mmCIF file of C-alpha atoms in Angstrom:
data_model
loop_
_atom_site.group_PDB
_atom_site.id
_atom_site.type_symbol
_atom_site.label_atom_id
_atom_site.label_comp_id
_atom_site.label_asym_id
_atom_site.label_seq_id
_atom_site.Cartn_x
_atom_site.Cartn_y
_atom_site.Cartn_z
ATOM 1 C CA UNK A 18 -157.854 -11.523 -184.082
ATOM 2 C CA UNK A 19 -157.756 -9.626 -187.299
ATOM 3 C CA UNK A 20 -155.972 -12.377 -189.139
ATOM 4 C CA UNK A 21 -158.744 -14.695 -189.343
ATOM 5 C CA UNK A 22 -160.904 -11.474 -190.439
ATOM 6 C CA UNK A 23 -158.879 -10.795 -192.953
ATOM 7 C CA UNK A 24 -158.376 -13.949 -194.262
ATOM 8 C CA UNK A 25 -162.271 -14.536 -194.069
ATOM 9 C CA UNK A 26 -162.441 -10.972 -196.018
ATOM 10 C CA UNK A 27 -160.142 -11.861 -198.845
ATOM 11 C CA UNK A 28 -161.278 -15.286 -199.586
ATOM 12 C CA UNK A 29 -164.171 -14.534 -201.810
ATOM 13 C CA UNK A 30 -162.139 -12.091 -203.494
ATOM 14 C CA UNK A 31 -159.615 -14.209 -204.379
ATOM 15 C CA UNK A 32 -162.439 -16.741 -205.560
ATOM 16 C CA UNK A 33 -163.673 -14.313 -207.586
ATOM 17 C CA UNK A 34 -160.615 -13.541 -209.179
ATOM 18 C CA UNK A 35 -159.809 -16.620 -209.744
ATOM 19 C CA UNK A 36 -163.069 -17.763 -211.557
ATOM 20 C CA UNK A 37 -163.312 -14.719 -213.604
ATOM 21 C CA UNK A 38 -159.314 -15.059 -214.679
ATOM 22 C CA UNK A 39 -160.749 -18.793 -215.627
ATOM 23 C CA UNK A 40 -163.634 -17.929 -217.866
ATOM 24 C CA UNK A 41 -161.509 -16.988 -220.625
ATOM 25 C CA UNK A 42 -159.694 -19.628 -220.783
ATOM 26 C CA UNK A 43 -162.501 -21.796 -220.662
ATOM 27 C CA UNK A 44 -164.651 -19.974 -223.081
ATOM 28 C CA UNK A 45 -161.481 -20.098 -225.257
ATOM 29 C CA UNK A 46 -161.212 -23.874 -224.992
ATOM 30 C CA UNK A 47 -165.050 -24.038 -225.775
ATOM 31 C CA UNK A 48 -164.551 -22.138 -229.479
ATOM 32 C CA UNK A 49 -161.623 -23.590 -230.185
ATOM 33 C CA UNK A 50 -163.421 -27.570 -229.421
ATOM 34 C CA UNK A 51 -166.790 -25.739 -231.661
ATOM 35 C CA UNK A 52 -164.354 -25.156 -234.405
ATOM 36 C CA UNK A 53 -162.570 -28.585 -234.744
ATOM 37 C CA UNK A 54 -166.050 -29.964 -233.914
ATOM 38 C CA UNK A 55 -167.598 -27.938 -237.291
ATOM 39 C CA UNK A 56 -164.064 -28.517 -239.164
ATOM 40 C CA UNK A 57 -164.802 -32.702 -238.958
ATOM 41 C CA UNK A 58 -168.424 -31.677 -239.885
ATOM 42 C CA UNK A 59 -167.244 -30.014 -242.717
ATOM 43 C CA UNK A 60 -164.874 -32.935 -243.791
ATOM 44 C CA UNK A 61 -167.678 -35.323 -243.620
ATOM 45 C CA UNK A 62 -170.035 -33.698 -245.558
ATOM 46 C CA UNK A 63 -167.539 -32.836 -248.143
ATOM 47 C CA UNK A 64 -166.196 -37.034 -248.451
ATOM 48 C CA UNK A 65 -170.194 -37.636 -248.333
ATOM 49 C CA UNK A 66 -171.058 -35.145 -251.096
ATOM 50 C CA UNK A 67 -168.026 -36.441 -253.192
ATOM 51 C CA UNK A 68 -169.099 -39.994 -252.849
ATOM 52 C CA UNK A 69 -172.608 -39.428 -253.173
ATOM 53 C CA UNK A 70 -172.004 -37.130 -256.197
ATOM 54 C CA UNK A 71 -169.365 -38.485 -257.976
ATOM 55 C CA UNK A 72 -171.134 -41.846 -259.593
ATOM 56 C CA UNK A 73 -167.466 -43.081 -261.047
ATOM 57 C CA UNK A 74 -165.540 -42.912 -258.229
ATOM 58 C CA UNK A 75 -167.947 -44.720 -256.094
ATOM 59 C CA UNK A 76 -167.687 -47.560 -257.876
ATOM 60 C CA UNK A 77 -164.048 -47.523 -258.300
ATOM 61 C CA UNK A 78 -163.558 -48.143 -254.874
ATOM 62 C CA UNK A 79 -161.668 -51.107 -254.095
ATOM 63 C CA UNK A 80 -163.379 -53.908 -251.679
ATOM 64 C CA UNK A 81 -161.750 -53.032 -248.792
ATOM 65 C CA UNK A 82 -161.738 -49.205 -249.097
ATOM 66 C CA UNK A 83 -165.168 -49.056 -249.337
ATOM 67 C CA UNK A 84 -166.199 -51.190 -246.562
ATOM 68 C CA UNK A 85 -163.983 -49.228 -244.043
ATOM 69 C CA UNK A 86 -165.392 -46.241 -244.988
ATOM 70 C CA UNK A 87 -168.918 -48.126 -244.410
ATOM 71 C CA UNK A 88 -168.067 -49.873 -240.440
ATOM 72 C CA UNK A 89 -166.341 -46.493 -239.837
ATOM 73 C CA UNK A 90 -169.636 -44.109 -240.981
ATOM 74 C CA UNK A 91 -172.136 -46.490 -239.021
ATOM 75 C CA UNK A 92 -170.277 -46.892 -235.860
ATOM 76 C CA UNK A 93 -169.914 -43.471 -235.719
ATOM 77 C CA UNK A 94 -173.695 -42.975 -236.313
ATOM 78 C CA UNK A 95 -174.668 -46.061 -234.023
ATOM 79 C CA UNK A 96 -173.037 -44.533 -231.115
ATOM 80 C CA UNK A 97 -174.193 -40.972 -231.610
ATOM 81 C CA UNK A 98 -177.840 -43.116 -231.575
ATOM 82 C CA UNK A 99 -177.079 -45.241 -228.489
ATOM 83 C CA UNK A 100 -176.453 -48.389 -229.871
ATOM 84 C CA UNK A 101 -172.671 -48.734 -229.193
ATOM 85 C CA UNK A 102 -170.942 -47.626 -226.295
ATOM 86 C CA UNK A 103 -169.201 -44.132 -226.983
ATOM 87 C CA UNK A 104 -165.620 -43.988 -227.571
ATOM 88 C CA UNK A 105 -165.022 -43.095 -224.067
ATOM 89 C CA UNK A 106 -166.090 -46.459 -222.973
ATOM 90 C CA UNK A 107 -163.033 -48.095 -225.210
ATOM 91 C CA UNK A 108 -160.670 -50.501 -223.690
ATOM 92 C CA UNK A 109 -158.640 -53.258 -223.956
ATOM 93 C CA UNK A 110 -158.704 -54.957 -220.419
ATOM 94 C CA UNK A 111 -159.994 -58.573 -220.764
ATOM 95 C CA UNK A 112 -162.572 -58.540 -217.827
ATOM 96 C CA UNK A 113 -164.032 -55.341 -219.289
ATOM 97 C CA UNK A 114 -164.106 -56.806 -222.183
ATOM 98 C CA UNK A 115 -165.800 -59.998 -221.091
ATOM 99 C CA UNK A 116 -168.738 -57.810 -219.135
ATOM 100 C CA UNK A 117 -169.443 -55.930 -222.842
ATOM 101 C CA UNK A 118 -167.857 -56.946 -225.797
ATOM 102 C CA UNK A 119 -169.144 -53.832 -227.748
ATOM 103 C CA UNK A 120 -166.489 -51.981 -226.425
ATOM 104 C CA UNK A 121 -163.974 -53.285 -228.738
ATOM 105 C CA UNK A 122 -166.036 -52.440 -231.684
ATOM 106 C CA UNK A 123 -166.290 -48.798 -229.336
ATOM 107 C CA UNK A 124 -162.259 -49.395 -229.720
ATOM 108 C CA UNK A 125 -161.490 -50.433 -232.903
ATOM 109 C CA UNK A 126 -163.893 -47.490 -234.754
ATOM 110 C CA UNK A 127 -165.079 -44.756 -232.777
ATOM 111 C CA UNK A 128 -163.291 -41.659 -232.452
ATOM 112 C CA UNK A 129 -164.052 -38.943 -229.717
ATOM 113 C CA UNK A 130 -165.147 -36.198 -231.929
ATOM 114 C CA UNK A 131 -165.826 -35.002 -235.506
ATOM 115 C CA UNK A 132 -162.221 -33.721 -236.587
ATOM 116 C CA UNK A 133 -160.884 -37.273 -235.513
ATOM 117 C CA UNK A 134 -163.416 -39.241 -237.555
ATOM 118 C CA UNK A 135 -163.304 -36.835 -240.679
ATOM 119 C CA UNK A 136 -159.138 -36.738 -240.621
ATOM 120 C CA UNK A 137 -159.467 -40.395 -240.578
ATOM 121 C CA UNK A 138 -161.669 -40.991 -243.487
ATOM 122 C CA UNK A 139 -160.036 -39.067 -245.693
ATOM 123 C CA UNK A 140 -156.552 -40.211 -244.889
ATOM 124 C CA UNK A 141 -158.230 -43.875 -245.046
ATOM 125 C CA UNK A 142 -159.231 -43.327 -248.624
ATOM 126 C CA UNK A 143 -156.029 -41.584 -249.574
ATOM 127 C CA UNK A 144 -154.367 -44.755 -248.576
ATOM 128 C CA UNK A 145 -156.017 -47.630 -249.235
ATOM 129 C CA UNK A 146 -156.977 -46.399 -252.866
ATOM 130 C CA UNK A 147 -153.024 -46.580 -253.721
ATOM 131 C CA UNK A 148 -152.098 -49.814 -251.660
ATOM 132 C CA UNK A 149 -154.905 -51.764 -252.071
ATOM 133 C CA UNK A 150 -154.605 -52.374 -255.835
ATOM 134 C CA UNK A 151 -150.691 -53.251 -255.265
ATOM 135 C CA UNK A 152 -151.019 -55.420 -252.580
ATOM 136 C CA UNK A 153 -154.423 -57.045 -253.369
ATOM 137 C CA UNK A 154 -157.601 -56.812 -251.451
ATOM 138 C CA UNK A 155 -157.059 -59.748 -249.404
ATOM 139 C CA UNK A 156 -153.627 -59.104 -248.403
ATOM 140 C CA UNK A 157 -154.258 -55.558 -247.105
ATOM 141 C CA UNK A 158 -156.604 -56.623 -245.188
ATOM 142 C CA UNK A 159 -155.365 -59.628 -242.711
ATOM 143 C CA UNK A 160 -152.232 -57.283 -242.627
ATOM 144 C CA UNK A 161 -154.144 -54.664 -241.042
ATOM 145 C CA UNK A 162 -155.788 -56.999 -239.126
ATOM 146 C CA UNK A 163 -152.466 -57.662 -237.857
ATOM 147 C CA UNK A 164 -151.296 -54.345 -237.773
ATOM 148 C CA UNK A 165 -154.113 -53.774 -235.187
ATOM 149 C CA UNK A 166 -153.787 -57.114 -232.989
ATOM 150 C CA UNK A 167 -149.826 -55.838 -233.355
ATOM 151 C CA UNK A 168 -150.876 -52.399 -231.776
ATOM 152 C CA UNK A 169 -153.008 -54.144 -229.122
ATOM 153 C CA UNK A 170 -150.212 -56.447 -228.216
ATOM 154 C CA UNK A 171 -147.221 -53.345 -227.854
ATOM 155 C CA UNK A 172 -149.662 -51.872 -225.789
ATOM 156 C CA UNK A 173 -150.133 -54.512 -223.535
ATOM 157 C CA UNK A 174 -146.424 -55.495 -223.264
ATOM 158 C CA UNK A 175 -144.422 -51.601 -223.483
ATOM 159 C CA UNK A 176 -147.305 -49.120 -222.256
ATOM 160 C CA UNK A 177 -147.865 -49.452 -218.169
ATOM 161 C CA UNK A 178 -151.092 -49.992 -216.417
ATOM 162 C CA UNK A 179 -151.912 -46.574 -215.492
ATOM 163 C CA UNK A 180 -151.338 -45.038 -218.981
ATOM 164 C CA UNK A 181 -152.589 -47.854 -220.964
ATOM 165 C CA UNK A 182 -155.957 -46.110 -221.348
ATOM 166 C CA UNK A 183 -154.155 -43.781 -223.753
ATOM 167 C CA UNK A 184 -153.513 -46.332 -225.776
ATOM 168 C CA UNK A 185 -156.887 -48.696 -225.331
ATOM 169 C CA UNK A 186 -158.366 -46.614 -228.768
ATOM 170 C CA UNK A 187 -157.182 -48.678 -231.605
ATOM 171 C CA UNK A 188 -158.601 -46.973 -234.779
ATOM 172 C CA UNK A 189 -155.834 -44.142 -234.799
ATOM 173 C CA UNK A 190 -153.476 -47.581 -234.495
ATOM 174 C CA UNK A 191 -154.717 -48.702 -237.871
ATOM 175 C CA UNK A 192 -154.927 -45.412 -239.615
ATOM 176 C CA UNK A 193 -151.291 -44.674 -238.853
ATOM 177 C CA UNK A 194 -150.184 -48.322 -239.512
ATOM 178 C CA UNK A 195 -151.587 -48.168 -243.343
ATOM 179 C CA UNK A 196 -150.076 -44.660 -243.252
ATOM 180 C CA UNK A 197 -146.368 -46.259 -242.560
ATOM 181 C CA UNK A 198 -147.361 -49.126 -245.345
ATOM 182 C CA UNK A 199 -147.955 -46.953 -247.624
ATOM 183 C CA UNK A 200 -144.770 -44.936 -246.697
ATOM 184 C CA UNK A 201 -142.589 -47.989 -246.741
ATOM 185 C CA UNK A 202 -143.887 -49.163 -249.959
ATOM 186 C CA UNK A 203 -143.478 -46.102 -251.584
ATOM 187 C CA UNK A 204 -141.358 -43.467 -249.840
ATOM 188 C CA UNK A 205 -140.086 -41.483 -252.593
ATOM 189 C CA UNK A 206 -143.231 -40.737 -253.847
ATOM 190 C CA UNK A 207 -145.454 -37.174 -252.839
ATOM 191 C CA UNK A 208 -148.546 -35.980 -251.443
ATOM 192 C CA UNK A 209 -149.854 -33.044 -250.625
ATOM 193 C CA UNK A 210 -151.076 -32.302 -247.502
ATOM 194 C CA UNK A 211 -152.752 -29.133 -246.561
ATOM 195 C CA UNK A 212 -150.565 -27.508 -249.886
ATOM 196 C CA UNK A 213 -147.728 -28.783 -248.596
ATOM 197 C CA UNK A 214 -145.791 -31.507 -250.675
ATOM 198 C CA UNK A 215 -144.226 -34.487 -248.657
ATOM 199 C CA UNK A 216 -142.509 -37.119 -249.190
ATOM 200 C CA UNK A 217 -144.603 -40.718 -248.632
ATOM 201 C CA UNK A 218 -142.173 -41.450 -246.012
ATOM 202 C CA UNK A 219 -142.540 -38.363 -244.252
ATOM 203 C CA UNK A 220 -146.551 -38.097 -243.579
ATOM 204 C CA UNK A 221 -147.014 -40.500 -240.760
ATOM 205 C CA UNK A 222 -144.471 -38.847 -238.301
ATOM 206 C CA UNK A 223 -145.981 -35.428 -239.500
ATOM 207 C CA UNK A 224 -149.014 -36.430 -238.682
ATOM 208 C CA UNK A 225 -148.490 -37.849 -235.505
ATOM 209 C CA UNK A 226 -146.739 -34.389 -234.845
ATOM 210 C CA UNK A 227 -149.554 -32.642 -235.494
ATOM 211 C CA UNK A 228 -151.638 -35.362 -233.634
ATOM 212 C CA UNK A 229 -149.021 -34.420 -230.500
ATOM 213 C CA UNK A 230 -149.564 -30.911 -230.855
ATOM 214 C CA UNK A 231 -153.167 -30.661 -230.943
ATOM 215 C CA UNK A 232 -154.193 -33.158 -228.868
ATOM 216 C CA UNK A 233 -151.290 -33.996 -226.416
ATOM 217 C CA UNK A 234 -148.374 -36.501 -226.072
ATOM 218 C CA UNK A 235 -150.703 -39.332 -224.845
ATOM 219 C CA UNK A 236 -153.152 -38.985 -227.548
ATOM 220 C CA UNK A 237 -150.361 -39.265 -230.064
ATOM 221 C CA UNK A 238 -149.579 -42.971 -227.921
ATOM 222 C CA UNK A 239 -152.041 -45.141 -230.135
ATOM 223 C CA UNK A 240 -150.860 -43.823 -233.017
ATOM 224 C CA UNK A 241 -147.139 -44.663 -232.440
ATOM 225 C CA UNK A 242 -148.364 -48.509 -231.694
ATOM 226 C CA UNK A 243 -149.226 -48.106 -235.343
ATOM 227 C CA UNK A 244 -146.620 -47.182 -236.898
ATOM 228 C CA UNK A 245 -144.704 -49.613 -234.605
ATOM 229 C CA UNK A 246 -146.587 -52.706 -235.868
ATOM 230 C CA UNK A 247 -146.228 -51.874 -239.294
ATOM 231 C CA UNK A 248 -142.507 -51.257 -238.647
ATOM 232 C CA UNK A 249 -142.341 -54.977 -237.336
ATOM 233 C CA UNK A 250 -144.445 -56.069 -239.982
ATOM 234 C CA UNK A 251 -142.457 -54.351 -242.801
ATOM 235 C CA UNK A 252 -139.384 -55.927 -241.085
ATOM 236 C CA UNK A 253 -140.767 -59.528 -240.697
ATOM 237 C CA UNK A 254 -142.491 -59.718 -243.771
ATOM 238 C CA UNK A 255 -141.769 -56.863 -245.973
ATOM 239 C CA UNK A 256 -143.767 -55.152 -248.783
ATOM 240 C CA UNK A 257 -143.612 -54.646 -252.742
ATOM 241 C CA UNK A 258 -141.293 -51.938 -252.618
ATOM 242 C CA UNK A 259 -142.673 -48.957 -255.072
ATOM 243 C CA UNK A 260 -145.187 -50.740 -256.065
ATOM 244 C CA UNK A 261 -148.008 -48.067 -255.329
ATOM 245 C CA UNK A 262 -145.843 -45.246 -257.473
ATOM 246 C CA UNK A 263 -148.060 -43.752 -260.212
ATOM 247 C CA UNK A 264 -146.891 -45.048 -263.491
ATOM 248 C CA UNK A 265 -144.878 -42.690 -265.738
ATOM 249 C CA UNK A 266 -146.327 -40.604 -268.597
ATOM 250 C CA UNK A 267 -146.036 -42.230 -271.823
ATOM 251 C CA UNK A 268 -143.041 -41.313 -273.731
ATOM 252 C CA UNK A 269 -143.224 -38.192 -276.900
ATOM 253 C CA UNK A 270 -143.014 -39.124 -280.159
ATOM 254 C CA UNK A 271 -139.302 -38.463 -281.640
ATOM 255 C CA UNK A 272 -139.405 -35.248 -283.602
ATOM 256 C CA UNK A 273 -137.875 -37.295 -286.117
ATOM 257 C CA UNK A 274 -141.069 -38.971 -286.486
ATOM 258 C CA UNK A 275 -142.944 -35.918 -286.350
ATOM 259 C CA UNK A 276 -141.614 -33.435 -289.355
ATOM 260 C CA UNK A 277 -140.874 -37.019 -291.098
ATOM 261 C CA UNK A 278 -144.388 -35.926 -293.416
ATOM 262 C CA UNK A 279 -143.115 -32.348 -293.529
ATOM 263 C CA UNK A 280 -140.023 -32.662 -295.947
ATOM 264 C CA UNK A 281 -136.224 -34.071 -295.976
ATOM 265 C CA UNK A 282 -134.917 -32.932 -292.219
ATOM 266 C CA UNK A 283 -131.748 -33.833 -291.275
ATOM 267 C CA UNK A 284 -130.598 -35.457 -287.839
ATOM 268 C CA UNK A 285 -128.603 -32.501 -286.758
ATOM 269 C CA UNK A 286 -131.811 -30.071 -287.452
ATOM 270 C CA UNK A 287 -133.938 -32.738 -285.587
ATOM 271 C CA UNK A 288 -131.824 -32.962 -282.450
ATOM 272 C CA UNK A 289 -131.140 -29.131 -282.480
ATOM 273 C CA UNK A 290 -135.004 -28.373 -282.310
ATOM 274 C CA UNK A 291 -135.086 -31.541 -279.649
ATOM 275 C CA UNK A 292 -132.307 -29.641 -276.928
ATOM 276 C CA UNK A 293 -134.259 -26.298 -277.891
#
């Protein structure tokens, strides 16, 4: 008889314990989501001001640059106003598809929150400002258009049924594919990335690192597709290898040429001064 008591007596205890034990975490989880939340803010406002400011860069942006900044800006804005589904409602099943065709435009540019978006425009015009004038306005674009319907199509054939709704958000597919084209086309060249200097080669599978350790192993899924396609791509097709290097500095003057005004120099002077 004083079992069930017991029992009876402990159990709202042990509730109790257990919610307030919870609330930290929780709380925890809500600063650290405010954060990346006001981080993206802060990423957006900064590529807006930079745009917006800087008169000469705006119009140096090539075709295709420029309009994916555009689509990505506005469907970010047209489903924070209601007018696309939200990036929840992406997905790649045909008879979803069929009942709303804005949710592929839901999957192809949302992104579920601010850090996502602003990571992605930045790295989008980090990227397609070096490849686009090498390969050609044109040709970056149906291969990213292929890149994508690449993703869609590893996902459909590799991923199974119950996790393929990890993968059913295609704009982190895209990002990471021009990521690896601009890696395979140019892999021994730099960037810096948070003042750290990579290799070209090396930034998409850092980044989908960090993608895996921020935001979990299945959010770093649609990514992968990415670079996958653009693997297959680079493999079936290939690229203009180095073609996105900067060019080198112009070469110096010889110092012969230099102190030729300045009197009779010999060559051994001239070279001496040139090792010093």
């Amino acid at each position: 008889r004083t079992l069930p008591r017991r029992g009876r007596a402990r159990g709202p205890r042990a509730s109790r314990r257990a919610r307030s034990s919870a609330r930290p975490e929780r709380q925890r989880s809500r600063r650290m989501l405010a954060l990346r939340e006001a981080a993206g803010a802060a990423l957006l406002l900064q590529l807006a001001r930079l745009l917006i400011v800087d008169s000469a860069r705006r119009a140096s942006l090539p075709p295709v640059t420029a309009v994916g900044l555009l689509c990505y800006s506005f469907a970010a804005a047209a489903a924070a106003l209601g007018a696309l589904p939200p990036a929840s409602a992406a997905t790649l099943e045909p008879s979803a598809l069929a009942a709303s065709p804005a949710r592929l435009l839901a999957s192809l540019l949302l992104y579920r929150s601010l850090a996502g978006l602003g990571c992605h425009l930045w790295l989008w015009l980090a990227a397609c400002e070096r490849l686009e004038p090498a390969l050609g306005s044109r040709r970056l674009l149906v291969v990213l258009l292929l890149c994508t319907g690449g993703a869609a199509a590893l996902a459909a054939a590799t991923v199974p049924p119950v996790q393929r709704r990890y993968a059913s958000s295609l704009a982190p597919a895209t990002l990471f594919a021009l990521l690896q084209l601009w890696a395979q086309s140019s892999p021994e060249s730099t960037v810096t990335l948070v003042s750290v200097r990579l290799q070209t080669r090396r930034l998409p599978w850092a980044l989908l690192a960090a993608v895996a350790i921020l935001d979990g192993v299945t959010a770093a899924l649609s990514p992968l597709l990415g670079i996958g396609a653009a693997a297959i791509y680079h493999a079936l097709v290939g690229l203009p290898h180095n073609a996105v290097l900067p060019p080198p500095p112009p070469p110096t003057p010889s110092l012969r040429r230099q102190v030729a005004g300045e009197g009779d120099t010999t060559t051994e002077h001239a070279s001496g001064a040139a090792v010093a």
